[in-house]
Short mmCIF file of C-alpha atoms and ligand atoms in Angstrom, two decimals:
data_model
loop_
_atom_site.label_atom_id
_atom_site.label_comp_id
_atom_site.label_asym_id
_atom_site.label_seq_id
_atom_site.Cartn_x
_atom_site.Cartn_y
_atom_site.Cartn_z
CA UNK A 212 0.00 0.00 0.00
CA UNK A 213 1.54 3.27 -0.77
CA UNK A 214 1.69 6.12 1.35
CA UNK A 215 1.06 9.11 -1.06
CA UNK A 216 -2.37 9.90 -2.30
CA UNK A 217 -3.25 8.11 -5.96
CA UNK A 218 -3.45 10.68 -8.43
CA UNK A 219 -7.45 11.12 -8.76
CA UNK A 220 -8.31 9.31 -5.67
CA UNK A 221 -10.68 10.98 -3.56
CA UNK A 222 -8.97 13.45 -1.10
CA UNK A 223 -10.88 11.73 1.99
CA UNK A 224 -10.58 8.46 0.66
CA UNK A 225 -6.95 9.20 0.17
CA UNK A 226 -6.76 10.14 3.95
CA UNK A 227 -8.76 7.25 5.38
CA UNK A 228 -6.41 4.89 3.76
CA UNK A 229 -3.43 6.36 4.76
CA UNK A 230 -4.83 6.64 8.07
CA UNK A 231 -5.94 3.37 8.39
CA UNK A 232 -2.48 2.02 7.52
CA UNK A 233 -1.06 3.01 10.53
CA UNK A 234 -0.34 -0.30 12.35
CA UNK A 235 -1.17 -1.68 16.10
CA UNK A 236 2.54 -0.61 18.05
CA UNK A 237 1.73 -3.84 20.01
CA UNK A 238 0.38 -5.96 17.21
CA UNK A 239 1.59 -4.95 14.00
CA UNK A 240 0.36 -7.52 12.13
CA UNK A 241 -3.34 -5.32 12.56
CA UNK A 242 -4.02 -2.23 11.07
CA UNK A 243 -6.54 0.09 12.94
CA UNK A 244 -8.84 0.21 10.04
CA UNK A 245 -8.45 -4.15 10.92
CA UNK A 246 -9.14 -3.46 14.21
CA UNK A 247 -12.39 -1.31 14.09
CA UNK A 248 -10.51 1.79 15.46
CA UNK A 249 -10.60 4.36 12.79
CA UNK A 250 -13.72 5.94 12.86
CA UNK A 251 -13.86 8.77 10.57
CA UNK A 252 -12.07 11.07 8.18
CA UNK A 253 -13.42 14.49 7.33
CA UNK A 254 -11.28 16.88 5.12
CA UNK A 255 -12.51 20.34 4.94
CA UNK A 256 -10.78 23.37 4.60
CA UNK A 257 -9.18 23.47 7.67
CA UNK A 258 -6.60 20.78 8.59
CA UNK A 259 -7.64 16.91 8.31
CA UNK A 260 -10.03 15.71 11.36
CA UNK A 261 -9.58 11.96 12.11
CA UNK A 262 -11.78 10.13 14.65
CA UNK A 263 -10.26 6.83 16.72
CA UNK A 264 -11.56 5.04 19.72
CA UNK A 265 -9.94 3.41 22.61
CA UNK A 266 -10.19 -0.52 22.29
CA UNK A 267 -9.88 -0.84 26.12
CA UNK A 268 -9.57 2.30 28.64
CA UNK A 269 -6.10 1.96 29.61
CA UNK A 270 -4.65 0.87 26.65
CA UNK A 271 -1.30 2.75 26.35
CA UNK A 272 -1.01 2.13 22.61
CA UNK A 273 -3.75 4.96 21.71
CA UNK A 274 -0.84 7.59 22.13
CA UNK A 275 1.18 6.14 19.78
CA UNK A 276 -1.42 5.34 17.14
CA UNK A 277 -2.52 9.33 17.69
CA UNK A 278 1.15 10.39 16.92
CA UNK A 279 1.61 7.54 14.20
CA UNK A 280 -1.27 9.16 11.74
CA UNK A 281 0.01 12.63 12.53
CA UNK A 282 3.12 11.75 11.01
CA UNK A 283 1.72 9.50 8.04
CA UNK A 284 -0.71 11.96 6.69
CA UNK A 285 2.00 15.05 7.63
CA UNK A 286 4.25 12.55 4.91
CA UNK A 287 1.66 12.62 2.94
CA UNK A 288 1.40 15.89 2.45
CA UNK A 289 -2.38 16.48 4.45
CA UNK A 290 -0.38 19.21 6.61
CA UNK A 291 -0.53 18.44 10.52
CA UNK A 292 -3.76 16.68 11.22
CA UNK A 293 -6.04 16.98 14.18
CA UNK A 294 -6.45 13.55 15.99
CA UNK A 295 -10.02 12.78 18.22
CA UNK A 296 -10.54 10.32 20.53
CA UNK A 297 -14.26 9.70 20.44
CA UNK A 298 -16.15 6.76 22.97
CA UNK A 299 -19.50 6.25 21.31
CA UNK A 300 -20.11 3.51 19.85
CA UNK A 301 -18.21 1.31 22.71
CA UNK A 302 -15.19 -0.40 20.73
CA UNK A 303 -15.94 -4.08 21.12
CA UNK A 304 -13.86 -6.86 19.34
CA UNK A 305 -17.05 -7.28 17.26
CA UNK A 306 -15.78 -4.24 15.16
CA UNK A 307 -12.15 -6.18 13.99
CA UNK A 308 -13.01 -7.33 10.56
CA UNK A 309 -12.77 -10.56 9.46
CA UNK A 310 -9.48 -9.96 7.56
CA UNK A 311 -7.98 -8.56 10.49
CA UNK A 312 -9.06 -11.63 12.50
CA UNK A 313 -7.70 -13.78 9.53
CA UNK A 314 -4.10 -12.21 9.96
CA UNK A 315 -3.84 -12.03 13.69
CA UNK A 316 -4.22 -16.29 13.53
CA UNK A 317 -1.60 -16.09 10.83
CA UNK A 318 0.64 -14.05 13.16
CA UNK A 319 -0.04 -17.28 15.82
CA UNK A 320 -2.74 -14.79 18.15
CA UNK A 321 -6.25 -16.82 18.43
CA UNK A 322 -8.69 -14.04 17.17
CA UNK A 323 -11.72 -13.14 19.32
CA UNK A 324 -15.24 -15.45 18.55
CA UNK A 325 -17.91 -12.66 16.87
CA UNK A 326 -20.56 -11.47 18.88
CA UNK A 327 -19.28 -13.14 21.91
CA UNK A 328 -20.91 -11.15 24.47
CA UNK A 329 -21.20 -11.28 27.93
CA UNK A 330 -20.63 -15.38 30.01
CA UNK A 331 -21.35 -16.41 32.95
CA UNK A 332 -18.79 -15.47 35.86
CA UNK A 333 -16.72 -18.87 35.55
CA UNK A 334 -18.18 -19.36 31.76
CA UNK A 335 -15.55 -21.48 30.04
CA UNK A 336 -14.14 -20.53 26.66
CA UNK A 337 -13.43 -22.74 23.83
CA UNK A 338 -10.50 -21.06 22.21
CA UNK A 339 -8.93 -23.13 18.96
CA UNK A 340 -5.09 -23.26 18.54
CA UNK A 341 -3.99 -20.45 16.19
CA UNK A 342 -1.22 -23.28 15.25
CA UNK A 343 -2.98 -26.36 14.59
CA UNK A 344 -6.59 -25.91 15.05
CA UNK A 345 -7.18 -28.49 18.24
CA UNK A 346 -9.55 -27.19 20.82
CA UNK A 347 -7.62 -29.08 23.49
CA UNK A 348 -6.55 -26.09 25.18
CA UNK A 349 -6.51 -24.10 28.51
CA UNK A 350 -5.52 -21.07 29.67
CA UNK A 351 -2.18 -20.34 31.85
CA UNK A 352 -3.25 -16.37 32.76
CA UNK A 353 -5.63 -14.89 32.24
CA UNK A 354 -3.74 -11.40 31.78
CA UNK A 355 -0.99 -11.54 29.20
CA UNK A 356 1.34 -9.50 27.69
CA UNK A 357 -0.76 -6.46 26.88
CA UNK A 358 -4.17 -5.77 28.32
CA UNK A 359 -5.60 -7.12 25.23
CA UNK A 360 -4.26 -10.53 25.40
CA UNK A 361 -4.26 -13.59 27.63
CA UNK A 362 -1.78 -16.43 28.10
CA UNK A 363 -3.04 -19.92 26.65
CA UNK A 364 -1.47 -23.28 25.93
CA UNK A 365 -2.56 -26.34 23.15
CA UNK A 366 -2.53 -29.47 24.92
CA UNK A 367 -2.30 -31.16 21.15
CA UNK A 368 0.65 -29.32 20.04
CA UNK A 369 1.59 -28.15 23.37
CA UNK A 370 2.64 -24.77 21.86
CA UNK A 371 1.82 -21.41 24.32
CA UNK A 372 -0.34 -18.82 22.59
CA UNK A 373 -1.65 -15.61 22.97
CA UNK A 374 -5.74 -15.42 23.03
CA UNK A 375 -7.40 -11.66 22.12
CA UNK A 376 -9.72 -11.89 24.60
CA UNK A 377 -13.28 -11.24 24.05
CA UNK A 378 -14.10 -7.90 24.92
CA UNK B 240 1.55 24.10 42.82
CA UNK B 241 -1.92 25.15 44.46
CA UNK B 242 -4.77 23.49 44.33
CA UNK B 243 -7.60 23.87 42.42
CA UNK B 244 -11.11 24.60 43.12
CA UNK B 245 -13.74 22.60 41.29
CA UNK B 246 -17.16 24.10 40.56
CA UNK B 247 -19.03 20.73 42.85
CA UNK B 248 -22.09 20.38 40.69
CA UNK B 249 -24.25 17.37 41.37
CA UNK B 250 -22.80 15.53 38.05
CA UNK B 251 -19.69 17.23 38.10
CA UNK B 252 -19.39 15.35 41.81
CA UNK B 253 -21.22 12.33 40.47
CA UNK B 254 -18.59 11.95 38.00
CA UNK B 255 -15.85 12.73 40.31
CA UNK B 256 -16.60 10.57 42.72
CA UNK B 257 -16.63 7.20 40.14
CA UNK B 258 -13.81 8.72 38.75
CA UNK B 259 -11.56 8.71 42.21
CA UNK B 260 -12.59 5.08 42.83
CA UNK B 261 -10.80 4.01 39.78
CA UNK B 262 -7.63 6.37 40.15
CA UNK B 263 -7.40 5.48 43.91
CA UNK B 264 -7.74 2.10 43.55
CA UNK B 265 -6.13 2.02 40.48
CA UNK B 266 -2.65 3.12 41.74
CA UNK B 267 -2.93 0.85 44.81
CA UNK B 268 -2.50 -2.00 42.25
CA UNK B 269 0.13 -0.25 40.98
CA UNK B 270 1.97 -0.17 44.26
CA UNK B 271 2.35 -3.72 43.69
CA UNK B 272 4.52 -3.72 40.85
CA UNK B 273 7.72 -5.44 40.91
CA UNK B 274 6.27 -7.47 44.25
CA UNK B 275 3.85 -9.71 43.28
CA UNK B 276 3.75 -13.44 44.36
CA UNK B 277 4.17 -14.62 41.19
CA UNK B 278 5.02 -13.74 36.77
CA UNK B 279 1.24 -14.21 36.03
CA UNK B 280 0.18 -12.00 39.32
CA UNK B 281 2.74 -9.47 38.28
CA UNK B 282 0.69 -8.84 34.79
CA UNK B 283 -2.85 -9.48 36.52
CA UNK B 284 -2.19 -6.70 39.06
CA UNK B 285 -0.01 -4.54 36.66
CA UNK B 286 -3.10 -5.11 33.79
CA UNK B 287 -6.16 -4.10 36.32
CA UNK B 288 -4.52 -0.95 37.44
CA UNK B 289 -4.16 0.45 34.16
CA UNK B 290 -8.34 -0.37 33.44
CA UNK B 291 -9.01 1.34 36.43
CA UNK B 292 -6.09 3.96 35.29
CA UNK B 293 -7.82 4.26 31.63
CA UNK B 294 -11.36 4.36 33.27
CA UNK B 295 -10.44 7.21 35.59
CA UNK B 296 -8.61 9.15 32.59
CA UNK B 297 -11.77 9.33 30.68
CA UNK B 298 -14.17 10.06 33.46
CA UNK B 299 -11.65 12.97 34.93
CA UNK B 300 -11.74 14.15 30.93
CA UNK B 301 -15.37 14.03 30.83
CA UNK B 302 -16.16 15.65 34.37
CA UNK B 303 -13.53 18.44 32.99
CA UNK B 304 -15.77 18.78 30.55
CA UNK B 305 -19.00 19.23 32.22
CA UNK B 306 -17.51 21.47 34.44
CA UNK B 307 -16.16 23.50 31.55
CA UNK B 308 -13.97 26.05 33.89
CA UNK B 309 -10.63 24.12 31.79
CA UNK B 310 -9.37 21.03 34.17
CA UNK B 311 -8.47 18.31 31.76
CA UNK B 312 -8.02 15.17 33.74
CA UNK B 313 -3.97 15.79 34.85
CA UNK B 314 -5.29 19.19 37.00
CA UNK B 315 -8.48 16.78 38.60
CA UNK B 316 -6.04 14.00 39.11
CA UNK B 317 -2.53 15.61 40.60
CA UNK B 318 -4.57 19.68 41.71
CA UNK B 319 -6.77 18.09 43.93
CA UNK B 320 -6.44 17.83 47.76
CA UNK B 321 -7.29 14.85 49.94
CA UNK B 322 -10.59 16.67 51.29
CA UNK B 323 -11.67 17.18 47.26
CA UNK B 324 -11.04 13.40 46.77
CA UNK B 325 -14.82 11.82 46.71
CA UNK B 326 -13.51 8.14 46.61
CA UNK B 327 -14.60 4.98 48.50
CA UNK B 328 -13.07 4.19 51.77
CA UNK B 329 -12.34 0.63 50.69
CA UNK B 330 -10.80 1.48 47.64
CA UNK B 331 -8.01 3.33 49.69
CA UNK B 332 -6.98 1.02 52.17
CA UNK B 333 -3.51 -0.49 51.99
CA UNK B 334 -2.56 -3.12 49.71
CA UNK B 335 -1.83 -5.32 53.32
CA UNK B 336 -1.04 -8.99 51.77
CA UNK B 337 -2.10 -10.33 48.42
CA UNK B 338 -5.21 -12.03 50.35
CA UNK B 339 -6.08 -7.97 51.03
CA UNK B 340 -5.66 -7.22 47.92
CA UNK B 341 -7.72 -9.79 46.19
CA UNK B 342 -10.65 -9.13 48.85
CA UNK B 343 -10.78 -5.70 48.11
CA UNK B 344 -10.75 -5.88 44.07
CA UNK B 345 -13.60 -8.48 44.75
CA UNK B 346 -15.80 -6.89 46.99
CA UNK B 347 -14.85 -3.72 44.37
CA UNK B 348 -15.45 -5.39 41.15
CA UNK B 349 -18.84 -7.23 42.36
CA UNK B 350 -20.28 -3.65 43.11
CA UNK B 351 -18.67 -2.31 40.23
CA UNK B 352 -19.60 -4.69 37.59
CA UNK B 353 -23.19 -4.42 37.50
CA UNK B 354 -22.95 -0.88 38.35
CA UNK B 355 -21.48 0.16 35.41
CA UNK B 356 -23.84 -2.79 33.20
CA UNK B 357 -26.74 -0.49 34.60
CA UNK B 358 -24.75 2.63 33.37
CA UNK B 359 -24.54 1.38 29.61
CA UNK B 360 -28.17 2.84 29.20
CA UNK B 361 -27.71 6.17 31.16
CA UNK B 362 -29.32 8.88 29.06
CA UNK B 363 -25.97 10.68 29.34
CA UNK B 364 -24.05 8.92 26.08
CA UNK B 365 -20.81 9.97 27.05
CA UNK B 366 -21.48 8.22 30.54
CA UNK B 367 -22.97 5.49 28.58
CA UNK B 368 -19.87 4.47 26.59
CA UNK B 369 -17.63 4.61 29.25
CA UNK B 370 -19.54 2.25 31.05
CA UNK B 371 -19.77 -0.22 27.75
CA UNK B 372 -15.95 -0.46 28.15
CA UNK B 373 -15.52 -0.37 31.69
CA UNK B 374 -18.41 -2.66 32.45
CA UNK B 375 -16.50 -5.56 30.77
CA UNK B 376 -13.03 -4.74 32.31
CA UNK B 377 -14.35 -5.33 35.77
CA UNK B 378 -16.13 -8.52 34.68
CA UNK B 379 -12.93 -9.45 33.61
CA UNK B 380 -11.42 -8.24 37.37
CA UNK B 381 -14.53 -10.08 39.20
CA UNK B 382 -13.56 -13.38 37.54
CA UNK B 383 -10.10 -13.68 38.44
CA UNK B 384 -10.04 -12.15 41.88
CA UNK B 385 -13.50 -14.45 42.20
CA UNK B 386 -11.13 -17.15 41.26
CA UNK B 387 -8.66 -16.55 44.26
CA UNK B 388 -11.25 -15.81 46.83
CA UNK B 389 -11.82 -19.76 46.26
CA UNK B 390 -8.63 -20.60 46.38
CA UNK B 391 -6.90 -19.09 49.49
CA UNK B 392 -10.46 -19.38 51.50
CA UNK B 393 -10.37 -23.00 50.43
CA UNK B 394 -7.06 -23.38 50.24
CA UNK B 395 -4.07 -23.50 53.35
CA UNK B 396 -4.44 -23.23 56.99
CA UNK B 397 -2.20 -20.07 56.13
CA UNK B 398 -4.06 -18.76 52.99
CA UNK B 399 -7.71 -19.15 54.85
CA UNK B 400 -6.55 -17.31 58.05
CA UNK B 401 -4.74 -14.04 55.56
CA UNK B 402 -8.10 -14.19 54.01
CA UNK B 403 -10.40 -14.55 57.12
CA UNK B 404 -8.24 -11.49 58.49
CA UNK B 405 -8.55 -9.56 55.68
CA UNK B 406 -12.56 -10.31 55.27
CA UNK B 407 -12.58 -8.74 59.31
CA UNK B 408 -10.73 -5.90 58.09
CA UNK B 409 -12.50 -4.61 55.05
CA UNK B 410 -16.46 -5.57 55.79
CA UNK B 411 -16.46 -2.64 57.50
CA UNK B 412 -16.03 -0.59 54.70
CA UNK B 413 -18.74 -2.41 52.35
CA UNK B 414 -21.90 -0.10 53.50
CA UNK B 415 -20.43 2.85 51.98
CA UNK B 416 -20.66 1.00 48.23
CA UNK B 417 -24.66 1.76 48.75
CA UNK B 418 -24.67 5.21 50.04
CA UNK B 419 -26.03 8.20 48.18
CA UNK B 420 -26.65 11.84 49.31
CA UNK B 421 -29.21 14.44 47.62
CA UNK B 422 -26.86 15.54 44.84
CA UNK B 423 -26.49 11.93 43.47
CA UNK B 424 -30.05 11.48 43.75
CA UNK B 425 -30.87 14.16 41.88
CA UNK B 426 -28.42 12.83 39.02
CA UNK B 427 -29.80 9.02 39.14
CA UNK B 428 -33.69 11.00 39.14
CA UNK B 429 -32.34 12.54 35.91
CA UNK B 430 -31.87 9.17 34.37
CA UNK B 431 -28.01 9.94 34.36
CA UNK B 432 -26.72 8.43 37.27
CA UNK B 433 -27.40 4.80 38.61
CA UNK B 434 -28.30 3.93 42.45
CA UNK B 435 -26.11 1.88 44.14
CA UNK B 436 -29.14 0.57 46.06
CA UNK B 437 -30.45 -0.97 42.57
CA UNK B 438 -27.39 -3.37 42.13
CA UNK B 439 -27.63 -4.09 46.30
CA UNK B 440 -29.10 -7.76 45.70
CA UNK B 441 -26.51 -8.64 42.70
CA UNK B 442 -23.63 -7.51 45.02
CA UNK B 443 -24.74 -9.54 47.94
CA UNK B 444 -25.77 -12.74 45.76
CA UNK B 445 -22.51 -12.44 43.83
CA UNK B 446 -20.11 -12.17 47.55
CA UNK B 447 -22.75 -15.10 49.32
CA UNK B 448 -21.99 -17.16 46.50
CA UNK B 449 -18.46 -17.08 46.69
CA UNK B 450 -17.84 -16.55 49.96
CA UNK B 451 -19.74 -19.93 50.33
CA UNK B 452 -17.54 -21.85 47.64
CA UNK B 453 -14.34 -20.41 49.64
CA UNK B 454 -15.92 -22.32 53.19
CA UNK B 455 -15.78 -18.64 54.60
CA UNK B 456 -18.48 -17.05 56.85
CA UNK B 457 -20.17 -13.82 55.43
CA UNK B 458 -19.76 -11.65 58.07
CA UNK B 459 -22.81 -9.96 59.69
CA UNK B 460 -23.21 -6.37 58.68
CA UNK B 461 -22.01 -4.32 62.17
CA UNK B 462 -20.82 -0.60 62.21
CA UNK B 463 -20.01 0.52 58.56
CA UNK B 464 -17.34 3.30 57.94
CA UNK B 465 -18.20 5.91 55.75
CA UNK B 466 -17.38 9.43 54.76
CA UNK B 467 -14.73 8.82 51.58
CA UNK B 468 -18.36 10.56 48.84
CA UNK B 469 -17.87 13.88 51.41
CA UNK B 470 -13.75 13.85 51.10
CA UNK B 471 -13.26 12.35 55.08
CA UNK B 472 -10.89 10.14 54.68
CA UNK B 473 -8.85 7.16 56.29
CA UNK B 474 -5.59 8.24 57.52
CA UNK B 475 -4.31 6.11 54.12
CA UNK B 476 -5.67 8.42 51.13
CA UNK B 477 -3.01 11.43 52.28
CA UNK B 478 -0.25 8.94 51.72
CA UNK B 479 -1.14 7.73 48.70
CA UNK B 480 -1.58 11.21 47.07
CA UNK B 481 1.84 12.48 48.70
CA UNK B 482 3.54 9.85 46.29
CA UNK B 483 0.60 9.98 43.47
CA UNK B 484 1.01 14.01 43.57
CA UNK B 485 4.76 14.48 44.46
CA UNK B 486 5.83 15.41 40.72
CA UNK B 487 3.08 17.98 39.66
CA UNK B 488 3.47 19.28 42.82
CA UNK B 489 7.25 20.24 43.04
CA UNK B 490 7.34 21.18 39.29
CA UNK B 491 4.52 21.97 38.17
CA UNK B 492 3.15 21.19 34.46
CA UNK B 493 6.11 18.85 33.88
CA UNK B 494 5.70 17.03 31.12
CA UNK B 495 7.86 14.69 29.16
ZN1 ZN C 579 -2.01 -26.57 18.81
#
């Protein structure tokens, strides 16, 4: 994907995909227009407006994304954009498309189910192995390495995993 | 740097108030870093401070907001004194042992968990999609510490007498999860805020029910503290602002 504007392409449409090439500092395998976190583009007269949202409240990546699409769409020559953080609609993993679920198994991270919702307190999850598929598998934390992410094992290939939890 | 004054209305303090349970108790989980019992404790503890960190940043954001007199969250956060903290007594008290610990994020996250559920269809949207996210987060925080209420109550002679102490020690506290003054009420008669009283029954099912599967007593409801929604505090919040403070305070607006 190239980041300069297609001669002819749309000036917002130009934006949004430059914008939503900026990549997940913690998962870079995901794009946030994979994960559901670009919102919206508006180009106007004044400088370029993009809208994210926060996957989960404390998640120290947002920062970085913010700064990230400053500096692609400054590259691209949009001039310094303005970056929102906006809340509604509630960021859920329902909103991480299908191809970004597709490449975080590829990267070895089991994606979230769709529409997973809310379980019972000690509900159990069936989570395949991103590695072989088996759905002999258990979890060793439940908090991983980023708030996003807990600590699983396959009991077939007995390979550790990450898990995006539900959320 | 001096304090600030904030302009105290009734959902300016309604926010306020949510918003200095999650910072409080937020950085008392983060007093624990580096000390935990074990790796996957380290990132459990590390990983619910910063939702309770995150939640706080966007309520503080939002009550600057309402309040409109320019106090983004840093000023609410590090320009407030212990008297204009509107936190929950619990939520304050010392980390003690990890048996204290767990307790406390329990009896927090089985209040605060169907609190916030309730909040996801305030007619204040803002309020409302904070409460989406944080709803789930303490779900999340109710499960695991759930998990080790079970297993140091049913657990060692050791683990069951930490936890037994630290049950005596914090039940106390536990009234002041229901209480609300006029100014709340008039925010939860606005359709805004939620009453604690209407989550009551879930909160007591959810502790009876695993209190029971840990072989521990419920204790009876005695004298309840209370105080922490009016800014009287335990001797404990002080401390924990002196360290929580200490940069803004000796040079102030540093940023980095
Ligand atoms: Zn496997």
């Amino acid at each position: 994907m190239s980041a300069t504007p297609d001669p002819g392409e749309d000036r917002r449409a130009a934006a949004w995909r430059i914008a939503g090439a900026v990549t997940d500092p913690e998962i870079p395998v995901l794009t946030i227009a994979d994960l559901g976190v670009l919102r919206d583009v508006r180009v106007g007269d004044g400088p370029v407006e993009v809208d994210i949202t926060p996957t989960y409240c404390g998640c120290p990546a947002m920062n970085m994304i913010a700064v990230e699409i400053e500096l692609a769409l400054e590259k691209a020559g949009f001039g310094r954009p303005k970056v929102n953080t906006v809340l509604q609609p509630a960021w859920t993993t329902d909103w991480m498309s299908e191809d970004g679920r597709a490449k975080l198994k590829d990267y070895g991270i089991a994606p979230p189910p769709k529409g997973g919702g809310r379980r019972a307190l000690f509900g159990v999850d069936t989570v395949p192995c991103p590695q072989c598929g088996s759905i002999d598998t258990g979890v060793i934390a439940d908090f991983g390495s980023t708030a996003c992410k807990a600590l699983w094992r396959c009991n077939a290939c007995r390979e550790p995993f990450d898990y995006f939890k539900c959320h | 740097m001096t304090s600030i004054r904030v302009a105290e209305t009734p959902l300016v303090l309604y926010i306020l108030r949510r918003a200095d349970d999650a910072l409080v108790l937020g950085h008392r989980l983060s007093e624990w870093c580096g000390r935990a019992p074990m790796m996957e404790e380290e990132m459990a503890l590390a990983n619910m401070g910063l939702d309770l960190i995150g939640q706080a940043r966007a309520l503080y954001t939002y009550a600057g907001e309402v309040e409109a007199q320019g106090h983004d969250e840093d000023a609410l956060a590090y320009r407030r004194d212990e008297r204009g903290y509107k936190n929950l007594l619990l939520v304050e008290q010392g980390n003690g042992d990890f048996a204290r610990t767990m307790l406390r994020q329990f009896l927090y996250a089985a209040y605060a968990d169907p609190y916030w559920r309730a909040m996801t269809t305030s007619r204040d949207a803002t309020l409302a999609a904070i409460a989406a996210k944080a709803e789930k987060e303490m779900a999340y925080h109710l499960r695991h510490s759930a998990e080790w209420m079970i297993r140091l109550g049913d657990g060692t002679a050791e683990s069951r007498a930490r936890l037994e102490r630290a049950l005596a020690t914090l039940w106390p506290f536990t009234g002041e999860l229901f209480e609300i003054d006029t100014l709340d009420r008039e925010v939860i008669d606005d359709g805004i805020g939620v009453d604690p009283d209407s989550v009551r029954d879930t909160w007591t099912a959810t502790v009876a029910d695993i209190l029971a599967r840990a072989t521990l007593t419920m204790p009876a409801d005695g004298y309840m503290q209370k105080g922490g929604r009016n800014g009287r505090h335990s001797e404990h919040l002080g401390h924990l602002l002196t360290e929580l403070q200490y940069l803004q305070r000796t040079i102030p607006g540093a940023t980095w």
